[in-house]
């Protein structure tokens, strides 16, 4: 699953041929049908690049998010990695010394154009290996019709959110607030709530602080004020996946939930009138939101550093970054493309997300321990708000898992 929470549906495909140098790129599919498959995006980009670089051939294979990370891992394990991979995580490969540094590939203007917090998130031991490829943030979506019928306005604080949920429940809304803590993407909903409670997965030094006092208080509030009062719907949060929560919102059964840009198109297609506001916090709008990114990386095994670097400079041109972002309702990862999007009427629907990107906080993806911690969160966090669950106990167990994973690095 992409960090962005998007899924693809298509298998691998190649754009073949022969030339002096052939670069192999494995990429993820951001489309949800053949009509908007990422195959088309890459085919167009490669055609334009090869027209100006006749001595270089780019062989692209596109896989669904269900398969792409595994496909790359199998290639690496077999000693035959691609030249480039656009997937969900880079840290393990970087820690094993398999990746080029960003500074050894990209021209200085291109590397400097990445948004600062995305560049930092691409670092292992203060060296950038992961090149952000696509990004997103979260906002609170609400159903305008259901809010009007319940006589409530969009919340800015937790207490206002709980009060709105009570009013929505009284009107018979199935999911007053949808809280997807199921295994599909529990790490995202969890982090969004932790940030809104002035906490997070790590402290300012980058050390895991999952069981901090702020985080325990946040989950105690969720358990007592939302879940315990029946305001999160008929499915236990620990069993509710993000995709199911989004589908319920598009069906008109959800009053409000945290969502990313892809929900806009899903809801519009079903005729749901919705609004979007910043995530509520304890005393007002949350000052920090969740940012997520997917990653491009280049493997050293086959050489071709100069050719890979030149191609990636082209991939990250303002035009190409904008084209990709607009095609898939994602946020640009570069300053130049972000400025262009912010000033364009064409992209006004994405503005609420774009406004938050600069102050967003990403998962600790530069830690090779994150994969272990992420998996544990997906499996355990729903128990913190379940019947008889202990927020302090569950978060303490996750902290212990994180500490062991860090020690094992």
mmCIF file of C-alpha atoms in Angstrom, residues 14-305:
data_model
loop_
_atom_site.group_PDB
_atom_site.id
_atom_site.type_symbol
_atom_site.label_atom_id
_atom_site.label_comp_id
_atom_site.label_asym_id
_atom_site.label_seq_id
_atom_site.Cartn_x
_atom_site.Cartn_y
_atom_site.Cartn_z
ATOM 1 C CA UNK A 14 7.458 -2.478 -20.295
ATOM 2 C CA UNK A 15 8.365 0.058 -22.916
ATOM 3 C CA UNK A 16 11.091 -1.856 -24.698
ATOM 4 C CA UNK A 17 13.750 -1.193 -27.355
ATOM 5 C CA UNK A 18 17.512 -1.031 -27.676
ATOM 6 C CA UNK A 19 20.017 1.803 -27.311
ATOM 7 C CA UNK A 20 23.476 2.566 -26.015
ATOM 8 C CA UNK A 21 22.202 2.633 -22.429
ATOM 9 C CA UNK A 22 18.933 1.200 -21.145
ATOM 10 C CA UNK A 23 17.743 2.363 -17.749
ATOM 11 C CA UNK A 24 15.185 0.204 -15.973
ATOM 12 C CA UNK A 25 12.574 1.967 -13.861
ATOM 13 C CA UNK A 26 9.999 0.174 -11.706
ATOM 14 C CA UNK A 27 7.087 2.451 -10.781
ATOM 15 C CA UNK A 28 3.845 2.257 -8.857
ATOM 16 C CA UNK A 29 0.425 2.693 -10.432
ATOM 17 C CA UNK A 30 -1.576 5.612 -9.036
ATOM 18 C CA UNK A 31 -4.527 5.049 -11.347
ATOM 19 C CA UNK A 32 -7.748 3.271 -10.475
ATOM 20 C CA UNK A 33 -8.542 2.119 -14.031
ATOM 21 C CA UNK A 34 -6.872 1.514 -17.382
ATOM 22 C CA UNK A 35 -7.953 5.000 -18.424
ATOM 23 C CA UNK A 36 -5.731 6.776 -15.905
ATOM 24 C CA UNK A 37 -3.020 4.196 -15.312
ATOM 25 C CA UNK A 38 0.434 5.549 -14.514
ATOM 26 C CA UNK A 39 1.561 3.596 -17.571
ATOM 27 C CA UNK A 40 0.232 6.441 -19.698
ATOM 28 C CA UNK A 41 2.028 9.094 -17.659
ATOM 29 C CA UNK A 42 5.371 7.323 -17.932
ATOM 30 C CA UNK A 43 4.916 6.426 -21.603
ATOM 31 C CA UNK A 44 4.410 10.097 -22.482
ATOM 32 C CA UNK A 45 7.278 11.286 -20.307
ATOM 33 C CA UNK A 46 9.660 8.636 -21.659
ATOM 34 C CA UNK A 47 8.724 9.394 -25.261
ATOM 35 C CA UNK A 48 9.571 13.055 -24.774
ATOM 36 C CA UNK A 49 12.815 12.275 -22.976
ATOM 37 C CA UNK A 50 14.055 9.724 -25.488
ATOM 38 C CA UNK A 51 13.354 12.133 -28.372
ATOM 39 C CA UNK A 52 16.056 14.420 -26.950
ATOM 40 C CA UNK A 53 18.328 11.612 -25.701
ATOM 41 C CA UNK A 54 18.607 9.065 -28.532
ATOM 42 C CA UNK A 55 21.456 7.228 -26.791
ATOM 43 C CA UNK A 56 19.336 6.454 -23.704
ATOM 44 C CA UNK A 57 16.357 4.124 -23.486
ATOM 45 C CA UNK A 58 14.055 4.093 -20.469
ATOM 46 C CA UNK A 59 12.403 0.719 -19.792
ATOM 47 C CA UNK A 60 9.469 1.277 -17.430
ATOM 48 C CA UNK A 61 7.524 -1.418 -15.599
ATOM 49 C CA UNK A 62 4.409 -0.310 -13.735
ATOM 50 C CA UNK A 63 2.888 -2.436 -10.950
ATOM 51 C CA UNK A 64 -0.025 -1.986 -8.599
ATOM 52 C CA UNK A 65 0.685 -0.827 -5.069
ATOM 53 C CA UNK A 66 -0.203 -4.339 -3.935
ATOM 54 C CA UNK A 67 2.817 -5.681 -5.814
ATOM 55 C CA UNK A 68 5.394 -3.006 -6.516
ATOM 56 C CA UNK A 69 7.373 -3.046 -3.255
ATOM 57 C CA UNK A 70 7.570 -6.838 -3.348
ATOM 58 C CA UNK A 71 8.641 -6.839 -7.000
ATOM 59 C CA UNK A 72 11.522 -4.478 -6.265
ATOM 60 C CA UNK A 73 12.579 -6.433 -3.186
ATOM 61 C CA UNK A 74 12.684 -9.649 -5.210
ATOM 62 C CA UNK A 75 14.840 -7.965 -7.858
ATOM 63 C CA UNK A 76 17.219 -6.633 -5.211
ATOM 64 C CA UNK A 77 17.398 -9.976 -3.414
ATOM 65 C CA UNK A 78 18.218 -11.661 -6.742
ATOM 66 C CA UNK A 79 21.113 -9.270 -7.285
ATOM 67 C CA UNK A 80 19.393 -7.570 -10.217
ATOM 68 C CA UNK A 81 17.871 -4.309 -8.937
ATOM 69 C CA UNK A 82 16.387 -1.769 -11.343
ATOM 70 C CA UNK A 83 18.286 1.435 -11.969
ATOM 71 C CA UNK A 84 15.420 3.344 -10.379
ATOM 72 C CA UNK A 85 12.419 2.447 -8.248
ATOM 73 C CA UNK A 86 9.424 4.603 -7.391
ATOM 74 C CA UNK A 87 7.892 2.857 -4.382
ATOM 75 C CA UNK A 88 6.791 3.354 -0.784
ATOM 76 C CA UNK A 89 10.028 3.166 1.241
ATOM 77 C CA UNK A 90 13.743 3.630 0.728
ATOM 78 C CA UNK A 91 15.429 3.487 4.146
ATOM 79 C CA UNK A 92 16.350 -0.212 4.224
ATOM 80 C CA UNK A 93 18.047 -0.014 0.827
ATOM 81 C CA UNK A 94 19.890 3.148 1.848
ATOM 82 C CA UNK A 95 21.063 1.611 5.119
ATOM 83 C CA UNK A 96 22.426 -1.353 3.171
ATOM 84 C CA UNK A 97 24.495 0.958 0.972
ATOM 85 C CA UNK A 98 22.593 0.114 -2.209
ATOM 86 C CA UNK A 99 21.423 3.607 -3.200
ATOM 87 C CA UNK A 100 23.020 6.652 -4.747
ATOM 88 C CA UNK A 101 22.977 9.800 -2.675
ATOM 89 C CA UNK A 102 20.653 12.460 -4.049
ATOM 90 C CA UNK A 103 23.592 14.840 -4.340
ATOM 91 C CA UNK A 104 25.445 12.380 -6.576
ATOM 92 C CA UNK A 105 22.531 12.235 -9.021
ATOM 93 C CA UNK A 106 20.663 15.497 -9.288
ATOM 94 C CA UNK A 107 21.774 18.913 -10.424
ATOM 95 C CA UNK A 108 21.988 21.431 -7.599
ATOM 96 C CA UNK A 109 18.876 23.425 -8.706
ATOM 97 C CA UNK A 110 16.748 20.276 -8.884
ATOM 98 C CA UNK A 111 17.802 18.945 -5.493
ATOM 99 C CA UNK A 112 17.347 22.383 -3.932
ATOM 100 C CA UNK A 113 13.803 22.598 -5.368
ATOM 101 C CA UNK A 114 12.433 19.816 -3.144
ATOM 102 C CA UNK A 115 10.262 21.070 -0.296
ATOM 103 C CA UNK A 116 12.463 21.199 2.778
ATOM 104 C CA UNK A 117 10.542 18.832 5.030
ATOM 105 C CA UNK A 118 10.311 16.256 2.228
ATOM 106 C CA UNK A 119 14.068 16.418 1.635
ATOM 107 C CA UNK A 120 14.645 15.909 5.346
ATOM 108 C CA UNK A 121 12.277 12.952 5.391
ATOM 109 C CA UNK A 122 14.363 11.430 2.590
ATOM 110 C CA UNK A 123 17.494 11.352 4.746
ATOM 111 C CA UNK A 124 19.259 8.516 6.514
ATOM 112 C CA UNK A 125 21.933 9.725 8.941
ATOM 113 C CA UNK A 126 21.533 13.259 7.573
ATOM 114 C CA UNK A 127 22.220 12.220 3.954
ATOM 115 C CA UNK A 128 19.403 12.303 1.401
ATOM 116 C CA UNK A 129 18.807 9.062 -0.482
ATOM 117 C CA UNK A 130 15.032 9.142 -0.906
ATOM 118 C CA UNK A 131 13.694 11.545 -3.532
ATOM 119 C CA UNK A 132 10.091 12.510 -2.749
ATOM 120 C CA UNK A 133 7.875 11.695 -5.703
ATOM 121 C CA UNK A 134 4.321 12.443 -4.586
ATOM 122 C CA UNK A 135 2.884 13.920 -1.418
ATOM 123 C CA UNK A 136 -0.374 14.584 0.364
ATOM 124 C CA UNK A 137 -1.822 15.951 3.584
ATOM 125 C CA UNK A 138 -5.058 15.402 5.509
ATOM 126 C CA UNK A 139 -8.026 17.640 6.252
ATOM 127 C CA UNK A 140 -11.369 17.052 7.962
ATOM 128 C CA UNK A 141 -14.098 16.282 5.411
ATOM 129 C CA UNK A 142 -17.707 16.816 6.462
ATOM 130 C CA UNK A 143 -21.041 16.088 4.805
ATOM 131 C CA UNK A 144 -22.787 19.438 4.324
ATOM 132 C CA UNK A 145 -26.285 17.966 4.109
ATOM 133 C CA UNK A 146 -25.921 15.915 7.293
ATOM 134 C CA UNK A 147 -24.384 18.868 9.147
ATOM 135 C CA UNK A 148 -27.258 21.145 8.092
ATOM 136 C CA UNK A 149 -29.852 18.592 9.207
ATOM 137 C CA UNK A 150 -28.106 18.257 12.585
ATOM 138 C CA UNK A 151 -27.795 22.033 12.945
ATOM 139 C CA UNK A 152 -24.032 22.001 13.487
ATOM 140 C CA UNK A 153 -21.070 23.800 11.978
ATOM 141 C CA UNK A 154 -17.608 22.433 11.141
ATOM 142 C CA UNK A 155 -15.612 21.883 14.347
ATOM 143 C CA UNK A 156 -12.345 23.579 15.237
ATOM 144 C CA UNK A 157 -11.729 21.820 18.549
ATOM 145 C CA UNK A 158 -12.062 18.299 19.890
ATOM 146 C CA UNK A 159 -14.980 19.309 22.104
ATOM 147 C CA UNK A 160 -16.772 20.843 19.124
ATOM 148 C CA UNK A 161 -16.109 17.675 17.117
ATOM 149 C CA UNK A 162 -17.603 15.527 19.882
ATOM 150 C CA UNK A 163 -20.629 17.819 20.181
ATOM 151 C CA UNK A 164 -21.185 17.712 16.424
ATOM 152 C CA UNK A 165 -20.911 13.923 16.497
ATOM 153 C CA UNK A 166 -23.545 13.767 19.251
ATOM 154 C CA UNK A 167 -25.918 15.887 17.147
ATOM 155 C CA UNK A 168 -25.258 13.772 14.060
ATOM 156 C CA UNK A 169 -25.927 10.592 16.026
ATOM 157 C CA UNK A 170 -29.223 12.036 17.257
ATOM 158 C CA UNK A 171 -30.211 12.528 13.608
ATOM 159 C CA UNK A 172 -29.523 8.861 12.893
ATOM 160 C CA UNK A 173 -26.234 9.294 11.024
ATOM 161 C CA UNK A 174 -24.582 5.872 10.764
ATOM 162 C CA UNK A 175 -21.006 7.094 11.324
ATOM 163 C CA UNK A 176 -21.027 10.482 13.082
ATOM 164 C CA UNK A 177 -17.213 10.408 13.008
ATOM 165 C CA UNK A 178 -15.519 7.593 11.070
ATOM 166 C CA UNK A 179 -12.380 6.468 12.936
ATOM 167 C CA UNK A 180 -10.489 3.993 10.691
ATOM 168 C CA UNK A 181 -7.962 2.287 12.951
ATOM 169 C CA UNK A 182 -8.132 -0.959 10.981
ATOM 170 C CA UNK A 183 -4.963 -2.557 9.616
ATOM 171 C CA UNK A 184 -5.095 -0.941 6.173
ATOM 172 C CA UNK A 185 -3.908 2.533 7.225
ATOM 173 C CA UNK A 186 -4.212 2.831 10.998
ATOM 174 C CA UNK A 187 -0.823 4.538 11.185
ATOM 175 C CA UNK A 188 -2.225 7.575 9.330
ATOM 176 C CA UNK A 189 -5.356 8.139 11.422
ATOM 177 C CA UNK A 190 -3.310 7.528 14.554
ATOM 178 C CA UNK A 191 -0.637 10.059 13.674
ATOM 179 C CA UNK A 192 -3.204 12.665 12.650
ATOM 180 C CA UNK A 193 -4.819 12.430 16.075
ATOM 181 C CA UNK A 194 -1.481 12.399 17.915
ATOM 182 C CA UNK A 195 -0.388 15.561 16.112
ATOM 183 C CA UNK A 196 -3.684 17.283 16.899
ATOM 184 C CA UNK A 197 -3.014 16.480 20.569
ATOM 185 C CA UNK A 198 0.437 18.113 20.459
ATOM 186 C CA UNK A 199 2.194 14.743 20.301
ATOM 187 C CA UNK A 200 3.440 12.405 17.595
ATOM 188 C CA UNK A 201 5.409 9.243 17.005
ATOM 189 C CA UNK A 202 8.747 10.897 17.795
ATOM 190 C CA UNK A 203 10.016 13.814 19.847
ATOM 191 C CA UNK A 204 12.031 16.768 18.548
ATOM 192 C CA UNK A 205 15.206 14.676 18.621
ATOM 193 C CA UNK A 206 13.677 12.014 16.392
ATOM 194 C CA UNK A 207 13.432 9.483 19.245
ATOM 195 C CA UNK A 208 10.255 7.412 19.460
ATOM 196 C CA UNK A 209 7.858 8.802 22.068
ATOM 197 C CA UNK A 210 4.746 6.781 21.294
ATOM 198 C CA UNK A 211 3.679 6.474 24.939
ATOM 199 C CA UNK A 212 4.204 10.128 25.827
ATOM 200 C CA UNK A 213 1.735 11.755 28.213
ATOM 201 C CA UNK A 214 0.202 13.773 25.345
ATOM 202 C CA UNK A 215 -0.332 10.666 23.222
ATOM 203 C CA UNK A 216 -1.899 8.703 26.077
ATOM 204 C CA UNK A 217 -4.239 11.618 26.801
ATOM 205 C CA UNK A 218 -5.233 11.784 23.123
ATOM 206 C CA UNK A 219 -6.214 8.135 22.953
ATOM 207 C CA UNK A 220 -7.925 8.272 26.327
ATOM 208 C CA UNK A 221 -10.066 11.116 24.950
ATOM 209 C CA UNK A 222 -10.866 9.146 21.798
ATOM 210 C CA UNK A 223 -11.843 6.102 23.839
ATOM 211 C CA UNK A 224 -13.958 7.971 26.356
ATOM 212 C CA UNK A 225 -15.481 10.805 24.321
ATOM 213 C CA UNK A 226 -15.989 9.277 20.881
ATOM 214 C CA UNK A 227 -15.789 5.492 20.814
ATOM 215 C CA UNK A 228 -17.248 4.924 24.283
ATOM 216 C CA UNK A 229 -20.221 7.156 23.494
ATOM 217 C CA UNK A 230 -21.066 5.331 20.295
ATOM 218 C CA UNK A 231 -20.073 8.214 18.022
ATOM 219 C CA UNK A 232 -17.814 6.270 15.640
ATOM 220 C CA UNK A 233 -20.370 4.000 13.989
ATOM 221 C CA UNK A 234 -21.338 0.329 13.995
ATOM 222 C CA UNK A 235 -17.912 -1.056 13.038
ATOM 223 C CA UNK A 236 -15.241 -1.150 15.745
ATOM 224 C CA UNK A 237 -12.493 1.340 14.860
ATOM 225 C CA UNK A 238 -9.901 -1.431 14.976
ATOM 226 C CA UNK A 239 -11.811 -3.257 12.222
ATOM 227 C CA UNK A 240 -12.655 -0.222 10.077
ATOM 228 C CA UNK A 241 -10.256 0.290 7.163
ATOM 229 C CA UNK A 242 -9.698 3.613 5.439
ATOM 230 C CA UNK A 243 -11.102 2.409 2.114
ATOM 231 C CA UNK A 244 -14.317 1.318 3.817
ATOM 232 C CA UNK A 245 -14.577 4.634 5.683
ATOM 233 C CA UNK A 246 -14.125 6.561 2.420
ATOM 234 C CA UNK A 247 -16.730 4.391 0.699
ATOM 235 C CA UNK A 248 -19.172 5.044 3.544
ATOM 236 C CA UNK A 249 -18.564 8.797 3.241
ATOM 237 C CA UNK A 250 -19.220 8.629 -0.499
ATOM 238 C CA UNK A 251 -22.434 6.722 0.266
ATOM 239 C CA UNK A 252 -23.629 9.551 2.537
ATOM 240 C CA UNK A 253 -23.316 7.509 5.735
ATOM 241 C CA UNK A 254 -20.494 9.492 7.415
ATOM 242 C CA UNK A 255 -20.784 12.871 9.068
ATOM 243 C CA UNK A 256 -17.050 13.615 9.139
ATOM 244 C CA UNK A 257 -13.656 11.972 8.839
ATOM 245 C CA UNK A 258 -10.023 12.735 8.078
ATOM 246 C CA UNK A 259 -9.306 12.397 4.377
ATOM 247 C CA UNK A 260 -6.768 13.040 1.640
ATOM 248 C CA UNK A 261 -7.363 14.517 -1.854
ATOM 249 C CA UNK A 262 -8.513 11.309 -3.547
ATOM 250 C CA UNK A 263 -11.688 11.405 -1.442
ATOM 251 C CA UNK A 264 -12.778 14.550 -3.280
ATOM 252 C CA UNK A 265 -13.279 12.737 -6.589
ATOM 253 C CA UNK A 266 -14.879 9.710 -4.921
ATOM 254 C CA UNK A 267 -17.407 11.867 -3.074
ATOM 255 C CA UNK A 268 -18.140 14.069 -6.105
ATOM 256 C CA UNK A 269 -18.789 11.001 -8.247
ATOM 257 C CA UNK A 270 -21.475 9.911 -5.764
ATOM 258 C CA UNK A 271 -23.050 13.348 -5.551
ATOM 259 C CA UNK A 272 -22.046 14.040 -1.940
ATOM 260 C CA UNK A 273 -21.774 17.736 -1.094
ATOM 261 C CA UNK A 274 -18.853 18.096 1.272
ATOM 262 C CA UNK A 275 -16.722 20.728 2.926
ATOM 263 C CA UNK A 276 -13.125 20.610 4.100
ATOM 264 C CA UNK A 277 -11.564 22.302 7.130
ATOM 265 C CA UNK A 278 -8.252 21.927 8.998
ATOM 266 C CA UNK A 279 -8.107 19.100 11.502
ATOM 267 C CA UNK A 280 -9.512 20.120 14.900
ATOM 268 C CA UNK A 281 -7.096 20.220 17.836
ATOM 269 C CA UNK A 282 -7.466 20.380 21.599
ATOM 270 C CA UNK A 283 -8.023 24.131 21.795
ATOM 271 C CA UNK A 284 -8.357 25.120 18.130
ATOM 272 C CA UNK A 285 -7.274 24.097 14.665
ATOM 273 C CA UNK A 286 -4.358 21.668 14.794
ATOM 274 C CA UNK A 287 -1.112 23.504 14.072
ATOM 275 C CA UNK A 288 0.445 20.440 12.446
ATOM 276 C CA UNK A 289 -1.064 17.940 10.049
ATOM 277 C CA UNK A 290 0.052 14.597 8.727
ATOM 278 C CA UNK A 291 2.116 14.740 5.570
ATOM 279 C CA UNK A 292 2.828 11.617 3.551
ATOM 280 C CA UNK A 293 5.108 10.915 0.617
ATOM 281 C CA UNK A 294 6.103 8.175 -1.775
ATOM 282 C CA UNK A 295 9.687 7.866 -2.938
ATOM 283 C CA UNK A 296 11.992 7.597 -5.917
ATOM 284 C CA UNK A 297 15.421 6.011 -5.448
ATOM 285 C CA UNK A 298 18.338 4.974 -7.643
ATOM 286 C CA UNK A 299 20.341 1.787 -7.149
ATOM 287 C CA UNK A 300 24.117 1.758 -7.596
ATOM 288 C CA UNK A 301 24.380 -1.851 -8.821
ATOM 289 C CA UNK A 302 24.291 -1.141 -12.569
ATOM 290 C CA UNK A 303 26.212 2.131 -12.596
ATOM 291 C CA UNK A 304 24.789 4.657 -15.089
ATOM 292 C CA UNK A 305 24.898 7.405 -12.476
#
